[in-house]
Coordinates of C-alpha atoms in Angstrom, one line a residue:
X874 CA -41.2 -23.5 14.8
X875 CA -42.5 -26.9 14.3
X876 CA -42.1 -27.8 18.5
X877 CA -44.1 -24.0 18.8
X878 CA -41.3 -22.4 20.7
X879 CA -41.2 -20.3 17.8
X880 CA -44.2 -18.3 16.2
X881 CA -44.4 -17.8 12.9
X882 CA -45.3 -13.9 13.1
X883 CA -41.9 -13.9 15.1
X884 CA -39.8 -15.4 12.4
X885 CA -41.9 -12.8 9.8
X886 CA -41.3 -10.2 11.8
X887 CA -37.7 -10.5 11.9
X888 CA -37.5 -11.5 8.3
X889 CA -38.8 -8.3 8.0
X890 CA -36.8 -6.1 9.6
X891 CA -33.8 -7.7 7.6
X892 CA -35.4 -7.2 4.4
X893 CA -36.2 -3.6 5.0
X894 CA -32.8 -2.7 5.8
X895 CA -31.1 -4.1 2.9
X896 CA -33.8 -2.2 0.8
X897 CA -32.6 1.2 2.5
X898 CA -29.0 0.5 1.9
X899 CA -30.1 -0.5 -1.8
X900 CA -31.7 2.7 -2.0
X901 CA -28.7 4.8 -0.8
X902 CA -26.6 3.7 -3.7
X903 CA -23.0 3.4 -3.9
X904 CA -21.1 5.3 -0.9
X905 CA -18.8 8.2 -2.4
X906 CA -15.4 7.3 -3.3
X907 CA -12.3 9.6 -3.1
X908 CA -11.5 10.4 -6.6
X909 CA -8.1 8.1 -7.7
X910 CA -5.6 11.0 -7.5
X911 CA -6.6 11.8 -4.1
X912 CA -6.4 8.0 -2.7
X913 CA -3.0 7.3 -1.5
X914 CA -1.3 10.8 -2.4
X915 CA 1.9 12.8 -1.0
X916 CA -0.4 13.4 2.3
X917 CA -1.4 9.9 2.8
X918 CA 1.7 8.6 2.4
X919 CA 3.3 11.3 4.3
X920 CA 1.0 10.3 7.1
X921 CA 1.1 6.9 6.9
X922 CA 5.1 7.0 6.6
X923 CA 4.9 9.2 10.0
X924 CA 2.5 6.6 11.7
X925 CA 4.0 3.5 10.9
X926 CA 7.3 5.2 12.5
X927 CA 5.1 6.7 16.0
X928 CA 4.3 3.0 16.3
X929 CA 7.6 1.0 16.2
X930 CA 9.1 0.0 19.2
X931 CA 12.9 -0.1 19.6
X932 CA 13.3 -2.9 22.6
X933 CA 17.1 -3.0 22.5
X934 CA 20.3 -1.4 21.3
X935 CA 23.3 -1.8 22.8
X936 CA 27.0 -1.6 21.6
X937 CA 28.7 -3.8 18.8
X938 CA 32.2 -3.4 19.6
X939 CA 32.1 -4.3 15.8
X940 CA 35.5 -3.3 13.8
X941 CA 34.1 -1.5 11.5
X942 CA 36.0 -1.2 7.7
X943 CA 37.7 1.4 6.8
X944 CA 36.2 3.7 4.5
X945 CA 37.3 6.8 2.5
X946 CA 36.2 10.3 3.9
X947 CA 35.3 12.9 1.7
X948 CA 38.7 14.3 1.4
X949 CA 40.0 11.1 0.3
X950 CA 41.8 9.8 3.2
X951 CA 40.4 6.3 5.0
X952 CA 39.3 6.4 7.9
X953 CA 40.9 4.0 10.3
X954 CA 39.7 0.4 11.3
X955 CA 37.6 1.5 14.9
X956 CA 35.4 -0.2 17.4
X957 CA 32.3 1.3 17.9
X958 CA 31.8 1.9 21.6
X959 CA 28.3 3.4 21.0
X960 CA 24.9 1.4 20.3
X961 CA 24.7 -0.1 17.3
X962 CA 21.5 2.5 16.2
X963 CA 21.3 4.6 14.7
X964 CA 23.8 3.3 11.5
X965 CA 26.0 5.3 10.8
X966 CA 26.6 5.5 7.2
X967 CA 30.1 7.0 7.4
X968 CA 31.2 4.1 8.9
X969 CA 29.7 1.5 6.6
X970 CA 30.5 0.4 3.4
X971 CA 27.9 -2.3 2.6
X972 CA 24.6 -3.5 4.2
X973 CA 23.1 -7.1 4.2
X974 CA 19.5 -7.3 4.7
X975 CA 18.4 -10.7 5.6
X976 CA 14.9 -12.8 5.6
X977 CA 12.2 -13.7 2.7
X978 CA 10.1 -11.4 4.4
X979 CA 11.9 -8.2 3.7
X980 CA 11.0 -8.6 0.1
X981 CA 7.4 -9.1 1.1
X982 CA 4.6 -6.6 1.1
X983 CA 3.8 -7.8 4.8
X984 CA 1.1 -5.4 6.0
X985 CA -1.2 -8.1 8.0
X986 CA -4.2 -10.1 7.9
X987 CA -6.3 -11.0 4.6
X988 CA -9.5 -11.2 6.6
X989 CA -12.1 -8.5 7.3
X990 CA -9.3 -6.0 8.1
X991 CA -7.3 -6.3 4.6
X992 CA -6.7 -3.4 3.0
X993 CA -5.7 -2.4 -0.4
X994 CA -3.3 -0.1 -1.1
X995 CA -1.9 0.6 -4.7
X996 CA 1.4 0.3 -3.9
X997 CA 3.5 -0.9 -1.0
X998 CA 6.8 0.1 0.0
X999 CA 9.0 -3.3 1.3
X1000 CA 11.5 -3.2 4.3
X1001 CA 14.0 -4.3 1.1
X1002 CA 12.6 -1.5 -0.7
X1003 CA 13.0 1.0 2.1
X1004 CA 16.8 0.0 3.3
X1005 CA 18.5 -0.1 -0.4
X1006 CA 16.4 3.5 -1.2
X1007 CA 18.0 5.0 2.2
X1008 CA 21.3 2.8 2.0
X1009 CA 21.7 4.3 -2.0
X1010 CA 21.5 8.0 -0.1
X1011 CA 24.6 7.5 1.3
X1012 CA 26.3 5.8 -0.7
X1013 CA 26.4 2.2 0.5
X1014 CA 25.8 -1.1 -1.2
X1015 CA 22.8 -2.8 -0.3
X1016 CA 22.7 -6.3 -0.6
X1017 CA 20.0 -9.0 -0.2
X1018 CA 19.4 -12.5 0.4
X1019 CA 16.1 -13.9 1.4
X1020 CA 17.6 -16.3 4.4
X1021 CA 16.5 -19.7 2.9
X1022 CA 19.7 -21.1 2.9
X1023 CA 21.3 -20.3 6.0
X1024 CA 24.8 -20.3 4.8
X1025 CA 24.8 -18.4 1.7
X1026 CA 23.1 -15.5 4.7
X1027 CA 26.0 -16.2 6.8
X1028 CA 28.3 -15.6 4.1
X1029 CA 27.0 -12.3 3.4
X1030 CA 26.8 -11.2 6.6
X1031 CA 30.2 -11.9 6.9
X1032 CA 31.2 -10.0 4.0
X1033 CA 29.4 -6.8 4.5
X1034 CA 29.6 -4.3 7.6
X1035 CA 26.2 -4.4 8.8
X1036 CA 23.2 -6.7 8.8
X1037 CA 19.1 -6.0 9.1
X1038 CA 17.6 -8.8 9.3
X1039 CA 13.9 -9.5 9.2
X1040 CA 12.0 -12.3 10.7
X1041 CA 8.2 -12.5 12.3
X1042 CA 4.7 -13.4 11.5
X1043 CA 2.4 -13.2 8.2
X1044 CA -1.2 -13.6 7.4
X1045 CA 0.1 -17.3 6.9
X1046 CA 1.0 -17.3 10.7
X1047 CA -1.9 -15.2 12.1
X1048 CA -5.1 -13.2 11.8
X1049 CA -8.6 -14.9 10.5
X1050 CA -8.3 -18.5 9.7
X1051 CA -10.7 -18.1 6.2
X1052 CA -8.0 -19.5 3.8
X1053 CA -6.3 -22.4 5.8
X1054 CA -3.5 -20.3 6.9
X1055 CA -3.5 -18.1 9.8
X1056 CA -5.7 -18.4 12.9
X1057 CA -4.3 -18.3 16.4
X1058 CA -0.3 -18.8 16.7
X1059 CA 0.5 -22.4 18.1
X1060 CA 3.9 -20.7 19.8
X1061 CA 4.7 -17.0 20.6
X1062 CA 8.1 -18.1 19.1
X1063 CA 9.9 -17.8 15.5
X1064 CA 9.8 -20.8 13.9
X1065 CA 12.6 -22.7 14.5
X1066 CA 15.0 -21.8 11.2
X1067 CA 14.6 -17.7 12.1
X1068 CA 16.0 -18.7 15.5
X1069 CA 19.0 -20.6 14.2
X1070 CA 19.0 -17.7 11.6
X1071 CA 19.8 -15.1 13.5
X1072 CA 22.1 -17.1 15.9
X1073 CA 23.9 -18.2 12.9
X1074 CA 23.7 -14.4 11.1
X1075 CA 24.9 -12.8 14.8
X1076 CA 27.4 -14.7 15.4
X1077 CA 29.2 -13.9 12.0
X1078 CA 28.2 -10.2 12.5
X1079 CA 28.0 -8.4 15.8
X1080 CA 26.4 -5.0 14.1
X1081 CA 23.0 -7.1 13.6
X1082 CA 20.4 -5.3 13.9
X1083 CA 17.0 -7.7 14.1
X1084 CA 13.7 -6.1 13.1
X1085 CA 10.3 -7.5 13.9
X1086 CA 7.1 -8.0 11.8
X1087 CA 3.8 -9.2 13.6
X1088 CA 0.5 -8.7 15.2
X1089 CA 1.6 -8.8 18.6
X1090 CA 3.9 -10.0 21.4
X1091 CA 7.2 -12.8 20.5
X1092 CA 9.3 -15.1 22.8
X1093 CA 12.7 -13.9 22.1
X1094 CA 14.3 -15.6 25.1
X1095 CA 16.9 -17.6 23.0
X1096 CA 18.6 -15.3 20.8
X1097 CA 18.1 -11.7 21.9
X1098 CA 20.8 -11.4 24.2
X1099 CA 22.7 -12.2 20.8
X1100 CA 21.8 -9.4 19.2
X1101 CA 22.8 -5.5 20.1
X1102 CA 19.6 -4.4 18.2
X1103 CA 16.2 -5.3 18.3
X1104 CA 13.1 -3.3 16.5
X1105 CA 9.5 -4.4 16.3
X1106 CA 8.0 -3.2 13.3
X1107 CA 4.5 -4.5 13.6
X1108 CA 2.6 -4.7 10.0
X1109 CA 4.0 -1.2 9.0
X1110 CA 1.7 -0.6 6.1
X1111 CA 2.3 1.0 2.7
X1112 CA 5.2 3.0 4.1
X1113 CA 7.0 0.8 6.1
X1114 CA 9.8 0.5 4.3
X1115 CA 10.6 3.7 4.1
X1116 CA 9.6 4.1 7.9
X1117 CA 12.0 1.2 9.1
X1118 CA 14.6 3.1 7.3
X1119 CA 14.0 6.3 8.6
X1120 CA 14.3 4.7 12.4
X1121 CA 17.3 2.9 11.8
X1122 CA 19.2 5.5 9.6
X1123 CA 18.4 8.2 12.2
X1124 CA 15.9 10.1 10.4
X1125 CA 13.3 9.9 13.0
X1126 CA 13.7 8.8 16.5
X1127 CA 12.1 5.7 18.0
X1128 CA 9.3 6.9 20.5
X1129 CA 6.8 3.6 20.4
X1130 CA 5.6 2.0 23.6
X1131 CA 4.7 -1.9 23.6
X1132 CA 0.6 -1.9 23.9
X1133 CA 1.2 -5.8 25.0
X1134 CA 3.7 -7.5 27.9
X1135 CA 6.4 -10.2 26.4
X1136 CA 7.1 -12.3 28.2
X1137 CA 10.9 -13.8 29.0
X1138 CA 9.4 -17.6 28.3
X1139 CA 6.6 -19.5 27.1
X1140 CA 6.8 -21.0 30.4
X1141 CA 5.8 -17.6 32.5
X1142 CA 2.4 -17.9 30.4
X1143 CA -1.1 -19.5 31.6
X1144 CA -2.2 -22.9 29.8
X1145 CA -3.3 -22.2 26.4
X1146 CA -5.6 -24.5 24.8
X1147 CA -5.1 -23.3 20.6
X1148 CA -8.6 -25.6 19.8
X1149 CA -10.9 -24.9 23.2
X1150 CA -15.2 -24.8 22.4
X1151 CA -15.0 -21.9 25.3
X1152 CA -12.2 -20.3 27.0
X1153 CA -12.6 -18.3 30.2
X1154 CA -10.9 -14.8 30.7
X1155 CA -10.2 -13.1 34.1
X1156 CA -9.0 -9.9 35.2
X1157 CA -5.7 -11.5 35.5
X1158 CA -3.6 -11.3 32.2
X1159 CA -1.2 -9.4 30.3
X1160 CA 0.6 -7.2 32.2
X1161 CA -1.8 -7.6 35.4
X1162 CA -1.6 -11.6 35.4
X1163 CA 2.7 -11.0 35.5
X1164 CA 2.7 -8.6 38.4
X1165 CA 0.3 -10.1 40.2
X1166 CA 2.3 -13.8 39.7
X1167 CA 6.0 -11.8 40.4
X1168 CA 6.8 -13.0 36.9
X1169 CA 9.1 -10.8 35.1
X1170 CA 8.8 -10.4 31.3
X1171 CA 11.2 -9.7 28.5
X1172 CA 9.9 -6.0 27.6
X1173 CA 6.6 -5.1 30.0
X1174 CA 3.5 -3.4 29.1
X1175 CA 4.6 0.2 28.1
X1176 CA 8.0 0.1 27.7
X1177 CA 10.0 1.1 24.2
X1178 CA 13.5 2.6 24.2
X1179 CA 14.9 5.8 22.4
X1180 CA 18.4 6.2 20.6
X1181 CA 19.2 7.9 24.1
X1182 CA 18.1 8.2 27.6
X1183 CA 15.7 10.9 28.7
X1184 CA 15.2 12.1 32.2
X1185 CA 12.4 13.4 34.5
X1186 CA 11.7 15.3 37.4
X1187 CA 8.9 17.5 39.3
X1188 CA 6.4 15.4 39.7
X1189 CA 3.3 17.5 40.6
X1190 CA -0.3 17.4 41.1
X1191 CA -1.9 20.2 39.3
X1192 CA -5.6 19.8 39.8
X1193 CA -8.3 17.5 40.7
X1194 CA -12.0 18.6 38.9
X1195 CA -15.1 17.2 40.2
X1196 CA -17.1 16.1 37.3
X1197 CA -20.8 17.0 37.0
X1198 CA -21.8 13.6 35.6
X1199 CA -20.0 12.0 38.4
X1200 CA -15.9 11.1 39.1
X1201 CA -12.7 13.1 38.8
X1202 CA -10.2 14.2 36.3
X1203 CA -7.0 14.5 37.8
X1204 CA -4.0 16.5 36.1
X1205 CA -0.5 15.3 36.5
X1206 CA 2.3 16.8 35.0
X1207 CA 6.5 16.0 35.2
X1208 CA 9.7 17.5 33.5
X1209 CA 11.3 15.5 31.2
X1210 CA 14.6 16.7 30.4
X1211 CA 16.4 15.6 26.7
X1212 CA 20.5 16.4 27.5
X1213 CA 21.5 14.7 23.9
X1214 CA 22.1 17.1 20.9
X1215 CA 19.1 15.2 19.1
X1216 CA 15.6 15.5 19.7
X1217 CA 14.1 12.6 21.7
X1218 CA 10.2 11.7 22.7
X1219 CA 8.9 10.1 25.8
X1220 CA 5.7 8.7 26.9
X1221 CA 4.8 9.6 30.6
X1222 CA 2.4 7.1 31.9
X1223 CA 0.1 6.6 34.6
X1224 CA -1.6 3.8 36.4
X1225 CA -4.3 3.7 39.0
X1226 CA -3.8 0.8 42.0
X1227 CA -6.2 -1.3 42.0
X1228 CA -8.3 -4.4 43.3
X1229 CA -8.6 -7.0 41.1
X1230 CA -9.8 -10.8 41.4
X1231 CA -8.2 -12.8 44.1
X1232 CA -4.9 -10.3 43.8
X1233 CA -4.7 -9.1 47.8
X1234 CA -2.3 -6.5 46.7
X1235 CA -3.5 -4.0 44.5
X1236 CA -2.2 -3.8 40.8
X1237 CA -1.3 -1.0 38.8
X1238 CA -3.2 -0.7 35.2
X1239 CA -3.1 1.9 32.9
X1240 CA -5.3 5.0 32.7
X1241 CA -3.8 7.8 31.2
X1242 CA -0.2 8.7 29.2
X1243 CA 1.1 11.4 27.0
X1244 CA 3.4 11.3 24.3
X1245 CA 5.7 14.1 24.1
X1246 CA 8.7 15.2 21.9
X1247 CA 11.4 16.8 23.8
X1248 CA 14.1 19.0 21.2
X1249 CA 18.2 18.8 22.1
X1250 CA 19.2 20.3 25.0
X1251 CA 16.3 21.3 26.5
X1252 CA 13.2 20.4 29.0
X1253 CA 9.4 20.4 28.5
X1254 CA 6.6 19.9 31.2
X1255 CA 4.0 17.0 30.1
X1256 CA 0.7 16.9 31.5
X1257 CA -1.6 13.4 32.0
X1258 CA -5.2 14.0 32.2
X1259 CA -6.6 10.9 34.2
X1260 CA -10.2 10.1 34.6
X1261 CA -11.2 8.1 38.0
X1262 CA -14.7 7.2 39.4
X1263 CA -13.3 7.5 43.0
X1264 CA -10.1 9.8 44.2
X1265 CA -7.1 7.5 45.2
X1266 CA -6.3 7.7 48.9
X1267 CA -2.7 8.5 47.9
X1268 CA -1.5 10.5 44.5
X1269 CA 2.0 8.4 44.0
X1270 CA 4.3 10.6 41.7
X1271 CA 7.7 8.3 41.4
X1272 CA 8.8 4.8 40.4
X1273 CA 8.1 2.7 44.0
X1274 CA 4.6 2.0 45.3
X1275 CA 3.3 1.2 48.3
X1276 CA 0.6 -0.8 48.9
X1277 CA -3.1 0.7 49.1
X1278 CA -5.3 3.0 46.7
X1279 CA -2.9 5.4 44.4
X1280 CA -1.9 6.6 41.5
X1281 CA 1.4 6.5 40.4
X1282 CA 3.0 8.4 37.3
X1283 CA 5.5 6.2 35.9
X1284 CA 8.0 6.2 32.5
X1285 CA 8.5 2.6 31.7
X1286 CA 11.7 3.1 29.5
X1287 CA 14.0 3.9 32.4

C-alpha cells in the first residue's frame, strides 16, 4: 500500500466482499441439526459397521500349521490335538479355546486425525471391544495385554490359541501437525518395538493374525513373511471394532482393494525430504513411478485378497458409445466364477496404457473397476464402464500387455 503497488479502493473492496459474506452467513442462522436420537442410530451404525468392513484389505493369509488345543465338542467329547492345513482366516471358534489380542492400540478409540477432518462420534467401538464381544459369542476367553512389555505379550501368546495383534499409526504419528504430534511420517515403518513385537509375538504363536491401523501405505518387509495373516484396517471409525471382528470371525468376507502401492522397502522409494520449502511432483509415482522403474512392491495398487480364490473368464467388449460432448464410454464385462460354498466379492479393474513423462513404454493407470459380490457356487457377469477422450488402438482383455495404446481389464488379487 505504502510503495503504491496496492490501492487503497483495492484493499476496501476486498475488505468488502469479506465482510459481506460473513454477514450473509450471520444472517442464515444456525444450520439444522439432526435431532439426537437420529445421530448415530441402528442405521448409522449399521452403515458405518458395513463400510468400515467394504474398506479393509486382507493382504495375506496363509496356513499356520498351528496345533491347535483340544477342545470339547458339543456332545462332550474333545476334539483331538490337529494341524490346521487351511489359512489361518477366518478363526475358527471350534478350534479355539482362548484368544490374545495384543498392542495399546486395540484399547484405543483410533479413528484418525484431530485436524480439520475429526469427527465426533458419541461412542466408539475398539478393536478390543469388537474381538472379546465376538470371541464371548462363541464361547472363547478373550484376553488382553496392551504390548508394552514385550514379554508379559509373549507369555500370553504362548498360553492361548490364537493371537490378533494390533500395531500402526495414530493422530500422534500422522495427519495435521496443529498440536505437536502428527504431521508427515519420518518412516513408512512401525516403530521399532511393534517390529520386534510381532517377531517376538509370531514366533511364540504361529496362528498370529496382525491387523493394521493407519492412514495409508506401511513397509512390512521385516516381519510379514513371519506372520500367516495380515489385515489393514485403516481408521475404521465408530464400528470398527465390531467390523474387524466380523472379517476375522467370518461374518463378512474381505473384498477391499489397496487405493495406494506398498512398497517391499524404503529403499524402492524416491528421496524424501520430510522438511522441504517446495517439493515437486511428476507423473511418476505410486503405482506408475514402480512400473515404470521395474520395481516390485509388497502389495500393488489394487490388490486385496479374499478368504478364497475367485476366478474369471469371457472377457468381452460390449459397446463402445460416442459421446455427444466429446470421448467414448467403453463397456467391458467378464465372468467371475465363486466355486467355494461361501459367498466371495471381487473387484474387476481396468487400466488405460498410457504416455506419461519420460516413460517410452506406456503405463497402465486406472480408469474404471466394479465391485461385485459373487454367492457360493455360482458365476455372475460384471460390467466396467470406462470413459476415454480417445479409443485405444487395441481393447486388451487378459493379464499380459503388449506395448502400444490399450486397455486392459485386469483383477489384481490373482
Amino acid at each position: 500500500l505504502r510503495s503504491g503497488r496496492v490501492s487503497a479502493e483495492r484493499i476496501n473492496d476486498a475488505a468488502k466482499r469479506v465482510l459481506q459474506k460473513q454477514l450473509e452467513f450471520a444472517a442464515v442462522g444456525e444450520p439444522e441439526r439432526y435431532l439426537p436420537e437420529v445421530v448415530a442410530g441402528s442405521e448409522h451404525r449399521e452403515l458405518a459397521r458395513h463400510a468400515a468392513v467394504q474398506s479393509m484389505v486382507l493382504l495375506r493369509n496363509e496356513p499356520t500349521q498351528a496345533p491347535w488345543q483340544a477342545r470339547p465338542s458339543s456332545s462332550g467329547q474333545e476334539i483331538a490335538r490337529e494341524s490346521a492345513p487351511e489359512p489361518l482366516l477366518p478363526l475358527n471358534p471350534g478350534r479355539l479355546n482362548s484368544l490374545a489380542v495384543i498392542g495399546w492400540l486395540a484399547s484405543e478409540q483410533n479413528i484418525g486425525d484431530l485436524g480439520s477432518s475429526q469427527v465426533h462420534p458419541p461412542s466408539v467401538v475398539t478393536l478390543l471391544q469388537g474381538l472379546t464381544s465376538a470371541g464371548s459369542e462363541h464361547g472363547l476367553d478373550v484376553r488382553y495385554h496392551d504390548g508394552v512389555d514385550q514379554s508379559g505379550a509373549v507369555a500370553l501368546a504362548r498360553d492361548c490359541d490364537a493371537v490378533v495383534l494390533v500395531a500402526g499409526s495414530s493422530y500422534r504419528d500422522e495427519g495435521e501437525w496443529i498440536i505437536r504430534a502428527g504431521g508427515d511420517r519420518s518412516t513408512l515403518r512401525l516403530i521399532q518395538h511393534d517390529e520386534q513385537l510381532i517377531e517376538a509375538v509370531a514366533s511364540a504363536n504361529r496362528a498370529t493374525a496382525v491387523v493394521l491401523m493407519g492412514g495409508s501405505a506401511f513397509v512390512t518387509d521385516t516381519w510379514h513373511d513371519h506372520v500367516p495373516a495380515l489385515l489393514m484396517a485403516w481408521y475404521p471409525g465408530m464400528e470398527g471394532g465390531h467390523a474387524v471382528a466380523d472379517l476375522l470371525f467370518g461374518v463378512s468376507s474381505p473384498t477391499g482393494r489397496l487405493p495406494c502401492t506398498w512398497p517391499a522397502s524404503k529403499n524402492t522409494l524416491p528421496p524424501f525430504r520430510r522438511f522441504a520449502r517446495s517439493i515437486e511432483y511428476g507423473p511418476l509415482h505410486g503405482y506408475r513411478f514402480m512400473e515404470a522403474s521395474n520395481q516390485v512392491p509388497a502389495f500393488p495398487f489394487g490388490y486385496g485378497l479374499g478368504f478364497h480364490p475367485l476366478s474369471w473368464s469371457d472377457p468381452v467388449l460390449e459397446s463402445v458409445t460416442e459421446q455427444t460432448a466429446g470421448g467414448f464410454t467403453v463397456q467391458l464385462a467378464v465372468t467371475v466364477t465363486n466355486n467355494a460354498t461361501r459367498p466371495g466379492g471381487e473387484v474387476v479393474q481396468a487400466y488405460l496404457a498410457q504416455s506419461l513423462g519420460s516413460c517410452e513404454d506406456p503405463l497402465l493407470t486406472l480408469v474404471g473397476f466394479t465391485k461385485a459380490l459373487v454367492e457360493a457356487e455360482s458365476s455372475t457377469k460384471v460390467s466396467v464402464s470406462v470413459q476415454v477422450d480417445e479409443l485405444p488402438e487395441i481393447i486388451y482383455l487378459g493379464e499380459n500387455s503388449d506395448p502400444g495404446s490399450h486397455l486392459a481389464v485386469k483383477i489384481r488379487s490373482d
